[in-house]
Coordinates of C-alpha atoms and ligand atoms in Angstrom, one line a residue:
X1 CA 25.9 -14.8 -12.9
X2 CA 28.2 -12.2 -10.4
X3 CA 27.2 -9.0 -9.8
X4 CA 28.2 -6.0 -11.7
X5 CA 29.4 -4.1 -8.1
X6 CA 30.9 -7.5 -7.2
X7 CA 33.0 -8.0 -10.3
X8 CA 34.0 -4.5 -11.2
X9 CA 35.2 -4.9 -6.9
X10 CA 37.3 -7.6 -7.9
X11 CA 39.9 -5.5 -9.4
X12 CA 40.5 -2.8 -7.4
X13 CA 40.6 -5.2 -4.3
X14 CA 43.4 -6.6 -5.9
X15 CA 45.4 -3.3 -6.4
X16 CA 45.2 -2.9 -3.1
X17 CA 46.6 -6.3 -2.5
X18 CA 49.1 -5.7 -4.3
X19 CA 50.1 -2.7 -3.2
X20 CA 50.0 -3.9 0.6
X21 CA 46.9 -3.5 1.6
X22 CA 43.2 -5.1 3.3
X23 CA 42.2 -6.3 -0.1
X24 CA 38.3 -5.6 1.6
X25 CA 39.4 -1.4 1.4
X26 CA 38.3 -2.2 -2.6
X27 CA 34.8 -2.6 -2.2
X28 CA 33.9 -0.1 -5.2
X29 CA 30.1 1.6 -4.4
X30 CA 27.9 3.7 -7.5
X31 CA 29.2 7.0 -7.4
X32 CA 27.4 9.2 -5.1
X33 CA 28.8 12.0 -7.4
X34 CA 27.9 11.0 -10.8
X35 CA 29.3 13.6 -13.2
X36 CA 32.8 13.3 -12.1
X37 CA 31.6 9.3 -12.7
X38 CA 30.2 6.1 -13.0
X39 CA 31.4 4.4 -9.7
X40 CA 34.0 4.9 -6.8
X41 CA 35.8 3.6 -4.1
X42 CA 36.4 5.4 -0.1
X43 CA 38.3 2.5 1.2
X44 CA 42.2 4.8 0.6
X45 CA 40.4 7.0 3.5
X46 CA 39.3 3.9 5.4
X47 CA 42.9 2.4 4.8
X48 CA 44.6 6.1 6.0
X49 CA 43.8 5.5 10.2
X50 CA 44.9 1.9 9.5
X51 CA 48.4 2.3 7.6
X52 CA 48.6 6.2 9.0
X53 CA 49.3 7.1 5.7
X54 CA 47.5 10.1 3.8
X55 CA 44.4 8.6 1.8
X56 CA 45.1 10.0 -1.2
X57 CA 48.6 8.5 -1.1
X58 CA 47.2 5.3 -1.2
X59 CA 44.3 6.0 -3.6
X60 CA 47.5 6.9 -6.0
X61 CA 49.0 4.0 -5.7
X62 CA 46.6 1.8 -5.9
X63 CA 45.3 3.7 -8.9
X64 CA 49.0 3.5 -10.7
X65 CA 47.5 -0.1 -10.5
X66 CA 45.5 -0.2 -12.6
X67 CA 46.7 1.0 -15.0
X68 CA 45.8 -2.2 -17.8
X69 CA 43.1 -2.6 -16.8
X70 CA 40.2 -4.9 -18.7
X71 CA 37.7 -3.7 -16.3
X72 CA 38.2 0.2 -16.2
X73 CA 38.7 3.0 -18.6
X74 CA 39.4 5.5 -15.9
X75 CA 40.9 5.2 -12.3
X76 CA 41.7 8.5 -10.7
X77 CA 42.6 9.1 -7.6
X78 CA 41.3 12.5 -6.0
X79 CA 41.2 14.3 -3.1
X80 CA 41.3 14.4 0.1
X81 CA 41.8 10.4 -1.2
X82 CA 38.8 8.9 -3.7
X83 CA 39.1 6.4 -6.6
X84 CA 37.0 7.7 -9.3
X85 CA 36.0 5.0 -11.0
X86 CA 34.7 4.6 -15.7
X87 CA 34.0 1.2 -17.1
X88 CA 35.2 0.7 -20.1
X89 CA 33.0 0.8 -22.8
X90 CA 33.2 -2.8 -24.0
X91 CA 33.3 -4.3 -20.2
X92 CA 29.5 -3.1 -20.4
X93 CA 28.4 -4.6 -23.3
X94 CA 29.8 -7.7 -22.7
X95 CA 28.1 -8.5 -19.4
X96 CA 24.9 -7.5 -20.8
X97 CA 25.3 -9.6 -23.7
X98 CA 26.4 -12.2 -20.9
X99 CA 22.7 -11.2 -19.3
X100 CA 20.4 -11.4 -21.9
X101 CA 21.6 -14.7 -22.3
X102 CA 21.3 -15.8 -19.4
X103 CA 18.0 -18.4 -17.3
X104 CA 17.0 -15.4 -15.1
X105 CA 19.2 -12.1 -17.0
X106 CA 22.0 -13.3 -14.2
X107 CA 20.0 -13.8 -11.6
X108 CA 21.6 -17.1 -9.7
X109 CA 18.9 -19.5 -8.5
X110 CA 19.5 -21.4 -5.0
X111 CA 21.1 -24.0 -4.4
X112 CA 18.4 -25.4 -2.8
X113 CA 15.3 -23.1 -2.7
X114 CA 13.7 -22.0 0.7
X115 CA 9.5 -23.3 0.9
X116 CA 8.0 -20.1 1.8
X117 CA 4.7 -19.4 2.9
X118 CA 3.7 -15.3 2.4
X119 CA 0.3 -15.5 4.7
X120 CA -1.5 -12.3 3.5
X121 CA -5.0 -10.9 2.6
X122 CA -6.3 -11.7 5.8
X123 CA -9.8 -11.1 5.6
X124 CA -12.9 -11.6 6.8
X125 CA -15.6 -13.7 5.4
X126 CA -18.9 -12.4 5.1
X127 CA -18.2 -8.7 5.2
X128 CA -16.9 -6.8 1.9
X129 CA -13.8 -5.7 1.3
X130 CA -12.5 -2.4 2.0
X131 CA -9.9 -0.3 1.1
X132 CA -7.8 -1.4 4.4
X133 CA -7.4 -4.7 2.6
X134 CA -5.5 -3.4 -0.6
X135 CA -2.1 -3.1 1.2
X136 CA -1.6 -6.7 2.8
X137 CA -3.1 -8.1 -1.2
X138 CA -0.5 -5.3 -2.8
X139 CA 2.2 -6.1 -0.9
X140 CA 2.1 -9.8 0.0
X141 CA 1.1 -10.4 -3.4
X142 CA 4.5 -8.9 -5.0
X143 CA 6.9 -10.2 -2.1
X144 CA 5.0 -13.7 -2.9
X145 CA 6.0 -13.3 -6.1
X146 CA 10.0 -12.0 -5.7
X147 CA 10.5 -15.1 -4.0
X148 CA 9.1 -17.3 -6.8
X149 CA 11.1 -15.2 -9.3
X150 CA 14.2 -16.0 -6.8
X151 CA 13.7 -19.6 -7.2
X152 CA 12.2 -20.5 -4.5
X153 CA 9.1 -22.4 -3.6
X154 CA 6.1 -20.0 -2.4
X155 CA 3.3 -20.7 -1.5
X156 CA 0.5 -17.7 -0.8
X157 CA -2.8 -18.5 2.5
X158 CA -4.9 -16.3 2.4
X159 CA -5.6 -17.1 6.2
X160 CA -9.1 -16.0 6.1
X161 CA -10.9 -14.9 8.5
X162 CA -13.9 -17.3 8.9
X163 CA -14.2 -18.3 12.5
X164 CA -15.1 -15.3 14.7
X165 CA -18.3 -13.9 16.2
X166 CA -19.3 -12.5 12.7
X167 CA -20.6 -15.8 11.5
X168 CA -22.4 -15.8 14.4
X169 CA -23.5 -12.5 14.1
X170 CA -24.4 -13.8 10.4
X171 CA -26.4 -16.8 11.8
X172 CA -28.7 -14.9 14.5
X173 CA -30.0 -12.1 12.7
X174 CA -31.0 -15.0 9.7
X175 CA -32.8 -17.0 12.4
X176 CA -34.4 -13.8 13.2
X177 CA -35.6 -13.2 9.2
X178 CA -36.5 -16.7 8.0
X179 CA -37.1 -19.2 12.1
X180 CA -38.4 -21.3 9.3
X181 CA -35.1 -22.9 8.0
X182 CA -34.9 -26.2 8.5
X183 CA -31.3 -25.3 9.2
X184 CA -32.6 -24.6 13.0
X185 CA -34.9 -27.5 13.3
X186 CA -33.1 -29.7 15.5
X187 CA -34.2 -32.3 14.7
X188 CA -33.9 -32.5 11.9
X189 CA -32.3 -35.6 10.2
X190 CA -32.1 -34.6 6.3
X191 CA -29.6 -33.5 4.2
X192 CA -29.3 -29.7 3.8
X193 CA -30.4 -28.1 -0.1
X194 CA -27.1 -27.0 -1.9
X195 CA -28.6 -24.1 -2.3
X196 CA -27.6 -21.2 0.7
X197 CA -30.9 -19.5 1.6
X198 CA -29.2 -15.8 0.8
X199 CA -27.7 -14.1 -2.1
X200 CA -24.4 -12.0 -1.7
X201 CA -25.9 -9.2 -2.0
X202 CA -28.4 -10.2 1.2
X203 CA -25.1 -11.6 3.0
X204 CA -23.9 -8.2 2.5
X205 CA -26.6 -6.3 3.9
X206 CA -27.2 -9.1 7.1
X207 CA -23.6 -8.7 8.8
X208 CA -23.3 -4.9 9.2
X209 CA -27.0 -4.9 10.1
X210 CA -26.8 -7.9 13.0
X211 CA -23.7 -6.2 14.1
X212 CA -25.3 -2.7 14.6
X213 CA -27.9 -4.2 16.8
X214 CA -25.5 -6.5 19.0
X215 CA -24.0 -3.3 19.5
X216 CA -27.4 -1.5 20.7
X217 CA -29.2 -4.6 21.9
X218 CA -27.5 -7.2 24.9
X219 CA -29.2 -9.6 24.2
X220 CA -29.0 -9.8 20.7
X221 CA -25.2 -10.2 21.9
X222 CA -25.9 -13.1 23.8
X223 CA -28.0 -15.2 21.0
X224 CA -24.7 -14.0 18.5
X225 CA -22.3 -15.4 21.0
X226 CA -24.0 -17.6 21.8
X227 CA -25.0 -18.9 18.1
X228 CA -20.8 -19.1 17.8
X229 CA -20.1 -21.1 20.6
X230 CA -23.5 -23.3 18.7
X231 CA -20.9 -23.0 15.6
X232 CA -18.4 -24.1 16.5
X233 CA -18.8 -27.1 18.8
X234 CA -20.4 -28.3 15.2
X235 CA -24.4 -28.2 15.9
X236 CA -24.8 -29.5 11.7
X237 CA -27.2 -26.5 10.6
X238 CA -25.3 -23.8 12.0
X239 CA -22.2 -25.8 9.9
X240 CA -24.2 -25.8 7.0
X241 CA -25.4 -22.8 6.9
X242 CA -21.5 -21.3 8.0
X243 CA -20.5 -23.7 4.5
X244 CA -23.0 -21.7 2.7
X245 CA -22.1 -18.3 4.0
X246 CA -18.3 -19.6 3.4
X247 CA -19.1 -20.2 -0.2
X248 CA -20.7 -16.9 -1.3
X249 CA -18.4 -15.4 0.0
X250 CA -15.5 -17.0 -0.8
X251 CA -16.7 -16.8 -4.6
X252 CA -16.8 -12.7 -4.0
X253 CA -13.6 -12.6 -2.2
X254 CA -12.1 -14.6 -5.8
X255 CA -13.9 -12.0 -8.1
X256 CA -12.6 -9.1 -5.8
X257 CA -8.4 -10.6 -5.3
X258 CA -8.7 -11.4 -9.5
X259 CA -9.6 -7.7 -10.7
X260 CA -6.4 -7.0 -8.1
X261 CA -4.1 -10.1 -10.4
X262 CA -3.5 -11.1 -6.4
X263 CA -3.5 -15.4 -6.4
X264 CA -3.7 -17.7 -3.3
X265 CA -2.7 -20.5 -3.2
X266 CA -4.0 -21.9 -0.6
X267 CA -7.4 -20.1 0.6
X268 CA -7.3 -21.8 4.0
X269 CA -8.6 -19.6 7.7
X270 CA -8.8 -20.1 10.4
X271 CA -11.4 -21.9 11.2
X272 CA -9.0 -24.8 9.3
X273 CA -7.1 -25.5 12.1
X274 CA -9.7 -25.1 15.2
X275 CA -10.0 -29.6 15.8
X276 CA -5.9 -29.1 16.8
X277 CA -6.6 -26.3 19.5
X278 CA -7.3 -29.7 22.4
X279 CA -4.2 -31.3 21.6
X280 CA -1.9 -28.2 21.0
X281 CA -3.0 -26.9 24.5
X282 CA -2.8 -30.3 26.1
X283 CA 1.5 -30.0 24.4
X284 CA 2.4 -26.7 25.9
X285 CA 0.5 -27.5 29.4
X286 CA 1.8 -30.8 29.7
X287 CA 5.5 -29.9 28.1
X288 CA 5.5 -26.6 30.9
X289 CA 4.9 -24.0 28.6
X290 CA 1.9 -22.7 30.3
X291 CA 0.2 -21.9 33.2
X292 CA -2.9 -20.3 34.8
X293 CA -2.7 -16.5 35.2
X294 CA -5.1 -14.8 36.8
X295 CA -7.6 -18.0 35.4
X296 CA -6.2 -17.6 31.9
X297 CA -3.4 -20.1 30.0
X298 CA -0.6 -18.1 29.2
X299 CA 2.7 -18.6 27.4
X300 CA 5.2 -16.1 29.1
X301 CA 7.6 -14.8 26.7
X302 CA 9.2 -11.7 27.6
X303 CA 12.9 -12.2 27.4
X304 CA 16.3 -10.0 29.4
X305 CA 17.1 -8.3 27.4
X306 CA 13.3 -6.8 26.2
X307 CA 13.8 -2.5 26.4
X308 CA 10.1 -2.6 26.8
X309 CA 7.5 -4.7 28.0
X310 CA 6.0 -7.7 26.3
X311 CA 3.1 -9.1 28.0
X312 CA 2.6 -13.2 28.4
X313 CA 0.8 -14.5 24.9
X314 CA -2.6 -16.0 25.8
X315 CA -3.7 -18.8 24.3
X316 CA -6.9 -19.3 26.7
X317 CA -9.3 -17.1 28.1
X318 CA -10.8 -17.6 31.3
X319 CA -14.1 -19.0 30.0
X320 CA -11.9 -21.6 28.0
X321 CA -12.4 -20.0 24.7
X322 CA -9.9 -19.4 22.3
X323 CA -8.7 -16.6 20.3
X324 CA -7.0 -14.9 17.4
X325 CA -3.2 -16.4 19.3
X326 CA -4.1 -19.4 19.8
X327 CA -5.3 -20.3 16.4
X328 CA -2.1 -18.8 14.8
X329 CA -0.2 -20.9 17.1
X330 CA -2.7 -23.5 16.0
X331 CA -2.0 -22.9 12.2
X332 CA 2.0 -22.2 12.5
X333 CA 2.2 -26.4 14.2
X334 CA 0.1 -26.7 11.1
X335 CA 2.1 -25.2 8.3
X336 CA 4.9 -27.2 10.1
X337 CA 3.0 -30.7 9.9
X338 CA 2.4 -30.6 6.2
X339 CA 5.1 -28.2 4.4
X340 CA 7.6 -28.2 6.6
X341 CA 8.6 -24.2 5.5
X342 CA 11.4 -23.0 6.4
X343 CA 10.4 -19.9 6.4
X344 CA 6.5 -17.9 7.1
X345 CA 6.5 -14.7 6.7
X346 CA 3.3 -12.4 7.8
X347 CA 1.7 -9.0 5.9
X348 CA 0.1 -7.2 8.1
X349 CA -0.7 -3.6 9.4
X350 CA 1.9 -2.4 11.5
X351 CA 0.0 -2.4 14.4
X352 CA 0.2 -5.8 15.2
X353 CA 3.5 -5.9 15.6
X354 CA 3.2 -6.6 19.3
X355 CA 1.1 -9.1 18.5
X356 CA 3.2 -11.0 16.1
X357 CA 6.4 -10.9 18.3
X358 CA 4.2 -12.5 21.1
X359 CA 3.1 -15.4 18.7
X360 CA 6.9 -15.8 17.5
X361 CA 8.1 -16.2 20.5
X362 CA 5.8 -18.4 21.9
X363 CA 6.5 -20.8 18.5
X364 CA 9.5 -20.7 19.6
X365 CA 10.0 -21.2 22.7
X366 CA 7.4 -24.6 22.9
X367 CA 9.3 -25.6 19.5
X368 CA 6.4 -25.4 18.2
X369 CA 8.8 -24.3 14.8
X370 CA 12.7 -25.6 14.8
X371 CA 15.3 -22.8 15.1
X372 CA 16.0 -22.7 11.8
X373 CA 12.5 -21.9 10.6
X374 CA 12.7 -18.4 10.4
X375 CA 8.8 -16.3 11.3
X376 CA 8.6 -12.4 9.4
X377 CA 6.6 -9.7 9.9
X378 CA 6.2 -7.4 7.2
X379 CA 3.8 -5.0 9.0
X380 CA 2.6 -2.4 6.9
X381 CA 2.0 1.5 7.4
X382 CA -1.5 3.3 6.9
X383 CA -2.8 4.5 3.4
X384 CA -3.8 8.3 4.4
X385 CA -5.9 11.1 1.7
X386 CA -4.6 13.6 0.7
X387 CA -5.9 14.9 4.2
X388 CA -3.4 13.2 6.1
X389 CA -5.8 11.4 8.2
X390 CA -6.6 7.2 7.0
X391 CA -8.3 7.2 3.9
X392 CA -12.0 7.3 3.8
X393 CA -14.9 8.0 1.8
X394 CA -16.1 11.8 0.9
X395 CA -18.9 10.8 3.9
X396 CA -16.3 9.4 5.9
X397 CA -16.3 6.4 6.3
X398 CA -14.9 3.4 5.2
X399 CA -14.3 3.1 1.5
X400 CA -15.1 -0.5 -0.3
X401 CA -12.4 -1.8 -2.7
X402 CA -15.2 -2.0 -5.6
X403 CA -15.7 1.7 -5.5
X404 CA -12.0 2.5 -5.3
X405 CA -11.3 1.0 -8.0
X406 CA -13.7 1.5 -10.4
X407 CA -12.8 5.6 -8.6
X408 CA -9.6 4.8 -10.2
X409 CA -10.4 2.9 -13.5
X410 CA -12.7 6.5 -14.4
X411 CA -10.1 8.3 -14.0
X412 CA -7.5 6.0 -15.8
X413 CA -10.7 5.8 -18.5
X414 CA -10.9 9.4 -18.7
X415 CA -7.4 9.9 -19.1
X416 CA -7.3 8.1 -22.2
X417 CA -9.9 8.7 -23.6
X418 CA -8.4 12.8 -23.7
X419 CA -5.5 11.3 -25.0
X420 CA -7.3 8.8 -28.3
X421 CA -10.5 10.6 -28.8
X422 CA -12.1 7.3 -28.5
X423 CA -13.1 5.1 -26.4
X424 CA -14.5 1.0 -27.4
X425 CA -13.3 -1.6 -25.6
X426 CA -9.5 -2.1 -25.8
X427 CA -9.0 0.8 -24.1
X428 CA -11.5 0.4 -21.6
X429 CA -9.7 -2.7 -20.7
X430 CA -6.3 -0.8 -21.4
X431 CA -8.1 1.3 -18.8
X432 CA -8.3 -1.2 -16.2
X433 CA -5.1 -2.4 -16.8
X434 CA -3.0 1.2 -16.4
X435 CA -5.3 1.7 -13.2
X436 CA -3.5 -1.3 -11.5
X437 CA -0.4 -0.1 -12.0
X438 CA -1.3 3.0 -11.4
X439 CA -2.1 1.8 -7.5
X440 CA -0.6 -1.5 -6.9
X441 CA 2.6 1.2 -7.8
X442 CA 1.5 3.9 -5.9
X443 CA 1.8 1.3 -2.4
X444 CA 4.8 0.0 -3.8
X445 CA 7.3 2.1 -4.1
X446 CA 6.9 4.0 -0.9
X447 CA 8.9 1.1 2.0
X448 CA 6.3 -1.1 3.5
X449 CA 6.4 0.1 6.9
X450 CA 6.3 3.9 6.1
X451 CA 2.4 5.5 5.7
X452 CA 1.6 6.7 2.2
X453 CA -0.8 8.9 0.9
X454 CA -3.2 7.9 -1.8
X455 CA -3.3 10.4 -4.6
X456 CA -5.3 9.5 -7.4
X457 CA -4.2 12.8 -9.4
X458 CA -0.5 11.8 -8.9
X459 CA -0.9 7.9 -9.3
X460 CA -2.7 8.1 -13.0
X461 CA -0.1 10.8 -14.1
X462 CA 1.9 9.5 -16.7
X463 CA 4.7 11.4 -15.6
X464 CA 6.9 11.3 -12.8
X465 CA 7.5 8.0 -10.7
X466 CA 4.3 6.3 -11.0
X467 CA 3.1 3.0 -12.6
X468 CA 1.3 4.6 -16.0
X469 CA 5.0 6.3 -16.8
X470 CA 6.6 2.4 -16.5
X471 CA 3.5 1.1 -19.0
X472 CA 4.1 4.1 -20.9
X473 CA 8.3 3.3 -21.3
X474 CA 7.0 -0.1 -21.9
X475 CA 4.1 0.5 -24.6
X476 CA 6.8 2.8 -26.1
X477 CA 9.6 0.8 -26.7
X478 CA 7.4 -2.3 -28.5
X479 CA 6.2 0.6 -30.9
X480 CA 10.1 0.7 -31.8
X481 CA 10.2 -3.0 -31.6
X482 CA 6.7 -2.7 -34.0
X483 CA 7.5 0.1 -36.1
X484 CA 10.9 -1.8 -36.6
X485 CA 9.9 -5.1 -38.0
X486 CA 7.2 -3.6 -40.1
X487 CA 10.1 -2.1 -41.7
X488 CA 11.4 -5.0 -42.4
X489 CA 12.5 -7.4 -39.6
X490 CA 14.1 -7.6 -36.2
X491 CA 18.1 -8.9 -36.6
X492 CA 18.1 -12.5 -35.2
X493 CA 21.3 -12.6 -33.4
X494 CA 22.2 -9.2 -32.9
X495 CA 24.1 -8.3 -30.1
X496 CA 24.8 -5.5 -27.9
X497 CA 27.3 -3.3 -28.9
X498 CA 29.2 -0.7 -27.0
X499 CA 28.1 2.4 -25.8
X500 CA 27.9 5.1 -28.2
X501 CA 27.2 8.1 -25.8
X502 CA 26.6 9.1 -22.4
X503 CA 23.2 8.6 -22.4
X504 CA 23.5 4.9 -23.4
X505 CA 25.9 4.0 -21.3
X506 CA 24.1 5.0 -18.1
X507 CA 21.3 3.4 -19.6
X508 CA 23.2 0.0 -20.1
X509 CA 25.3 0.5 -16.3
X510 CA 21.4 1.2 -15.0
X511 CA 20.7 -2.9 -16.8
X512 CA 23.6 -4.4 -15.2
X513 CA 22.2 -3.0 -11.8
X514 CA 19.6 -6.0 -12.2
X515 CA 20.4 -9.1 -10.5
X516 CA 21.8 -7.6 -7.5
X517 CA 18.4 -5.6 -7.2
X518 CA 16.7 -8.1 -6.9
X519 CA 18.6 -10.1 -5.0
X520 CA 18.4 -7.5 -2.8
X521 CA 14.6 -7.4 -2.9
X522 CA 14.1 -10.8 -1.5
X523 CA 16.8 -10.5 0.5
X524 CA 15.1 -7.5 2.8
X525 CA 11.4 -8.7 1.1
X526 CA 11.1 -5.5 -0.5
X527 CA 9.7 -4.5 -3.4
X528 CA 10.3 -0.8 -3.0
X529 CA 13.7 -1.5 -4.6
X530 CA 12.0 -3.1 -7.5
X531 CA 9.7 0.0 -8.1
X532 CA 13.3 2.0 -7.5
X533 CA 15.6 0.3 -10.1
X534 CA 12.9 0.6 -12.8
X535 CA 11.5 3.6 -12.4
X536 CA 15.8 5.0 -13.1
X537 CA 16.1 2.2 -15.8
X538 CA 12.4 4.0 -17.5
X539 CA 14.2 7.7 -16.9
X540 CA 17.8 6.0 -18.3
X541 CA 15.7 4.8 -21.7
X542 CA 14.0 7.5 -22.6
X543 CA 17.3 9.9 -21.8
X544 CA 18.6 8.3 -24.7
X545 CA 15.7 7.8 -26.7
X546 CA 15.4 11.3 -27.2
X547 CA 18.8 12.0 -27.9
X548 CA 19.8 8.9 -30.6
X549 CA 16.9 8.3 -33.5
X550 CA 16.8 4.5 -33.2
X551 CA 14.1 3.5 -35.8
X552 CA 15.8 5.8 -39.2
X553 CA 19.1 4.8 -38.4
X554 CA 21.0 3.7 -41.8
X555 CA 23.8 1.9 -40.2
X556 CA 22.4 -1.0 -39.5
X557 CA 24.9 -3.1 -37.8
X558 CA 24.3 -0.1 -35.0
X559 CA 20.5 -0.5 -35.2
X560 CA 20.8 -3.9 -34.2
X561 CA 22.9 -3.7 -31.5
X562 CA 20.0 -0.9 -30.4
X563 CA 17.2 -3.5 -31.2
X564 CA 19.5 -5.8 -28.9
X565 CA 19.6 -3.4 -25.9
X566 CA 15.9 -2.5 -26.1
X567 CA 15.1 -5.9 -25.9
X568 CA 17.0 -6.1 -22.4
X569 CA 15.2 -3.1 -21.7
X570 CA 11.8 -4.1 -22.3
X571 CA 11.6 -7.8 -20.5
X572 CA 13.5 -6.2 -17.5
X573 CA 10.9 -3.6 -16.9
X574 CA 7.9 -6.7 -17.5
X575 CA 9.8 -9.3 -15.5
X576 CA 9.4 -6.7 -12.7
X577 CA 6.2 -5.1 -13.5
X578 CA 5.1 -9.1 -13.3
X579 CA 6.7 -9.2 -9.5
X580 CA 5.3 -5.8 -8.7
X581 CA 1.7 -7.8 -9.7
X582 CA 0.9 -5.7 -13.0
X583 CA 1.3 -6.5 -16.1
X584 CA 1.6 -3.8 -19.2
X585 CA -1.0 -3.0 -22.5
X586 CA -0.1 -3.6 -26.0
X587 CA -0.8 0.3 -26.5
X588 CA -1.8 3.4 -24.2
Ligands
LIG1 N1 -8.0 -11.3 9.5 C1 -7.0 -10.9 10.2 C2 -7.5 -9.3 10.0 O1 -8.8 -9.3 10.3 C3 -5.6 -11.0 9.4 C4 -5.5 -12.1 9.4 C5 -3.5 -12.4 9.5 N2 -2.9 -12.9 9.3 C6 -2.8 -13.7 10.5 N3 -2.2 -14.9 10.4 N4 -2.8 -13.3 11.7 O2 -6.8 -8.6 11.3

């Protein structure tokens, strides 16, 4: 379906044209004086210079042409030359009826869907998830879901850090503790045990212990580096241990991401592309993209138009070791080969901006991707505590994600219990659902690149620009619909009718903006646009609700129209929270 604003612009554009002016001047925008009008057009102001005429004269001419409008109930030229517009009730109602009938509520599907890989999450195996992993998970999941809703073919890849020194550290510490393990016996040729020689909680303790030791003890660190090297060069026992670490850790990651309602299509990691590195290095050398500089193998990526220094992309260190860069480039190659994506989106902390600039330039220069392949880095800002500094535990440490979730679940449960005066299993589940909305909405309602303050009190509030407020609105609508059902059923084929009040019309106009909003959220990779939209929608609905007695309305026809309207509000709110990555309970 055409976007509502485009549709209503057409008539104003035509009026500009028949008055002898450039058609494009007729672009309509939302009103910035909602007290005066619903929409406006500033084209006469721009046209004044072009046609050397007073803007008000142009505006007046255009307004005169709109006398017999199907779209507008009011087109008014006002000083110094604006056009104030109001849309006809019948026109909006007709548009919403069509929307309600159309497959994706008026959002047109692409003729050829793009294949998109979203690389997000990026946890490092064997280290517990901490609050730093929250943003990539939340933002990446939403970007993925928005693109899916927009009709694209989207693959979410977790891209684990599973090949670095942390693995060598764990193996080293295990060796110290249990030197008799068969994995350390070089002469062992049999099958390794199926059961891992450690539990998850042991693993979680082993890594920090080993990491601390390696910082104090150079010999220990050397051992860990050697173990890493042995693992990477394929020593059997080390590979088997690595597999155990992966299995135990991935099971835990899955559980954690599950709590966040975050789901990956691919569980790939840095380890998956190690075998591709030698071939890629040969290629980069042979084609002359890479050269040796101060012992390291590098690819220059600076460009003439650069205003800041962009250092070369290092492919191999002087000791021949590969780096984070190398793996990311090999992963790009691998993805092109296996999935041939049109677009790859990376969601990481914005401190990796320069890094991805280098990687993307290198991939382009060395033709690891095609000219049309889009490479996009969505760099997010820091999640801060109320003191404005990066979020920490009360003791000043890094907070585990599970702890944070627990805290917010508890706070939500407390609020729900306070409201209901009791607590049962259903209430506990509800608390979790609402808590997740609090966290995710609190994050996503900010533009991703900005820092924000993680404020539990604010995020869990049922009022204001919060997840719980949105859920509360959905639950309210569901409860009205249920009441009407109990009264004897909902009309089956009811259509949305012309608005009978200012608040009803405002609600309808807000609904009409759905497809344009969703398209923008996809095009601009901007979940915060979805949040802004549903906040306005929820407000518009609640204003209407407070002024309108729906359930007790006598006029059955009128009531049926409202029910149809409510169902559309509910559906759009639910679609939106779904692409944001959370859901609504039945009651709160
Ligand atoms: N594991 C990385 C880190 O902890 C994040 C990975 C992001 N994705 C990527 N393809 N580099 O910083």
